[in-house]
mmCIF file of C-alpha atoms in Angstrom:
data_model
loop_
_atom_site.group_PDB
_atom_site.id
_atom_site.type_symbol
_atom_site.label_atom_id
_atom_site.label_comp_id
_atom_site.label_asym_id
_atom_site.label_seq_id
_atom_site.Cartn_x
_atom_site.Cartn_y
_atom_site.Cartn_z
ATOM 1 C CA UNK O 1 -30.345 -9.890 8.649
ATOM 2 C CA UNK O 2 -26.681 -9.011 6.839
ATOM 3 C CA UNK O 3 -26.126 -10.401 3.218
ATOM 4 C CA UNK O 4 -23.050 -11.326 2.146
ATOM 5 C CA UNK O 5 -22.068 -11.967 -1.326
ATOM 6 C CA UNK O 6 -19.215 -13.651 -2.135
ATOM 7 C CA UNK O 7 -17.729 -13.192 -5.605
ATOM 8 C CA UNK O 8 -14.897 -14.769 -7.772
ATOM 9 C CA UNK O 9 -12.089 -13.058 -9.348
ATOM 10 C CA UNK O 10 -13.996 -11.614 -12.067
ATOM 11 C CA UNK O 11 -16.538 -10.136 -10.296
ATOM 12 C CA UNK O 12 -19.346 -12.980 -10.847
ATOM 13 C CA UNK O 13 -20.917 -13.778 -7.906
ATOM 14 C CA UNK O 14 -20.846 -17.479 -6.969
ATOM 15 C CA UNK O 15 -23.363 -17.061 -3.349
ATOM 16 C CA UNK O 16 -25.285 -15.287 -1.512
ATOM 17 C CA UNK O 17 -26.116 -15.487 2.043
ATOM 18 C CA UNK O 18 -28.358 -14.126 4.372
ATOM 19 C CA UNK O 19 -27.489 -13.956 8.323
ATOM 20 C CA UNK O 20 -29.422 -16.387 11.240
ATOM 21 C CA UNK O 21 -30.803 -14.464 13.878
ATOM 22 C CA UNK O 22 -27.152 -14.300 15.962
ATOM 23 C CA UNK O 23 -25.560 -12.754 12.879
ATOM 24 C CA UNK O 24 -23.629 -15.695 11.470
ATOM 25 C CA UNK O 25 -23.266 -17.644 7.836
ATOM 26 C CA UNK O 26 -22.728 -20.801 6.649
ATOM 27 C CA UNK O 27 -22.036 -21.830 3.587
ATOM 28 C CA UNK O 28 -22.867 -26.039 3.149
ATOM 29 C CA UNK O 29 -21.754 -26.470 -0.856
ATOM 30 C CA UNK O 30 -17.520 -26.005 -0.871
ATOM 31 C CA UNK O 31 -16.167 -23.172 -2.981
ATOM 32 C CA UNK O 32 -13.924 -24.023 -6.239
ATOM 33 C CA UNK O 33 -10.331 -23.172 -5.597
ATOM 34 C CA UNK O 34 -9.668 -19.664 -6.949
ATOM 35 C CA UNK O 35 -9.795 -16.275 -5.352
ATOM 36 C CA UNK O 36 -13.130 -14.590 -3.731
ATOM 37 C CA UNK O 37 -14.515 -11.172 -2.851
ATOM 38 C CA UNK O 38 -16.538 -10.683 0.544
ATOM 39 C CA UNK O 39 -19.111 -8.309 0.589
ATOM 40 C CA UNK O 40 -21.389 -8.053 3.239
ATOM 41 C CA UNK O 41 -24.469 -5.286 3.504
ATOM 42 C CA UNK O 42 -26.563 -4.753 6.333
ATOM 43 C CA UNK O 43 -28.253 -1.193 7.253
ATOM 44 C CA UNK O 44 -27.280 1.476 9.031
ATOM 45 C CA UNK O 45 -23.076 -0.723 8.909
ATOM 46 C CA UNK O 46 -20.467 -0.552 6.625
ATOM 47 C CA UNK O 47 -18.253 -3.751 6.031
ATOM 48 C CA UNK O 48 -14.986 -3.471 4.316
ATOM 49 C CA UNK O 49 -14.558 -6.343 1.536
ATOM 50 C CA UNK O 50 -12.408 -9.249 2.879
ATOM 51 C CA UNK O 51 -10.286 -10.971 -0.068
ATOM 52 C CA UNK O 52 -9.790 -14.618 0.446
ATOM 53 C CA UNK O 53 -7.838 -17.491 -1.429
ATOM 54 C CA UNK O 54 -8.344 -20.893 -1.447
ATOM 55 C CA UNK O 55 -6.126 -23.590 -2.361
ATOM 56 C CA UNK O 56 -7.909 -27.615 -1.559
ATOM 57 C CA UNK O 57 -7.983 -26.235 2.113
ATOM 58 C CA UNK O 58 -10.492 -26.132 4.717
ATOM 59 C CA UNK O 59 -10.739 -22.258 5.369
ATOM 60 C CA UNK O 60 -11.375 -21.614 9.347
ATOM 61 C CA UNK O 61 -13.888 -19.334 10.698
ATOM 62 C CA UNK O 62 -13.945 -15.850 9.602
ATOM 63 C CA UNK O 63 -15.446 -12.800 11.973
ATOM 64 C CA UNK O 64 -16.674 -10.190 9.853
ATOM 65 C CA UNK O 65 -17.014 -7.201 11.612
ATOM 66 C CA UNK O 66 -19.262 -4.052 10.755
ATOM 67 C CA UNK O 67 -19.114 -0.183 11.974
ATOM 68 C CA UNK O 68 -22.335 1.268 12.590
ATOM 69 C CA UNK O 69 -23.004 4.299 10.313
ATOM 70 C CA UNK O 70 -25.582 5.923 12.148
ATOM 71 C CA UNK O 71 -25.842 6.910 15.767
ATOM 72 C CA UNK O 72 -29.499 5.868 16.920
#
């Protein structure tokens, strides 16, 4: 149940995405070339933004990785 919001280079946001039950996201519609923000939110984790750039390339799979803020 992480979000991820993915914004362009001024800060707009062009998705957001909401995690399947294993933790991953897939995004069908293709991005414009440009440069993106990731930020991803989930409680109780903090994610550090990942910067990405496209350029009329297929971008591979990313892991995005969370520490856990809070010791249960």
């Amino acid at each position: 149940n992480a979000i991820m919001e993915i914004k362009d280079e001024f800060g707009r946001p062009v998705r957001a995405l909401k995690s399947d039950k294993d933790g991953r996201f897939r995004i069908v519609t293709p991005l414009h070339d440009g440069k993106y923000t990731i930020f991803t939110e989930k409680d109780d984790y903090q994610f550090d933004p990942i910067q990405l750039e496209l350029q009329e390339t297929i971008v591979e799979p990313l892991i995005v990785q969370g520490k856990k803020t809070k010791i249960a």
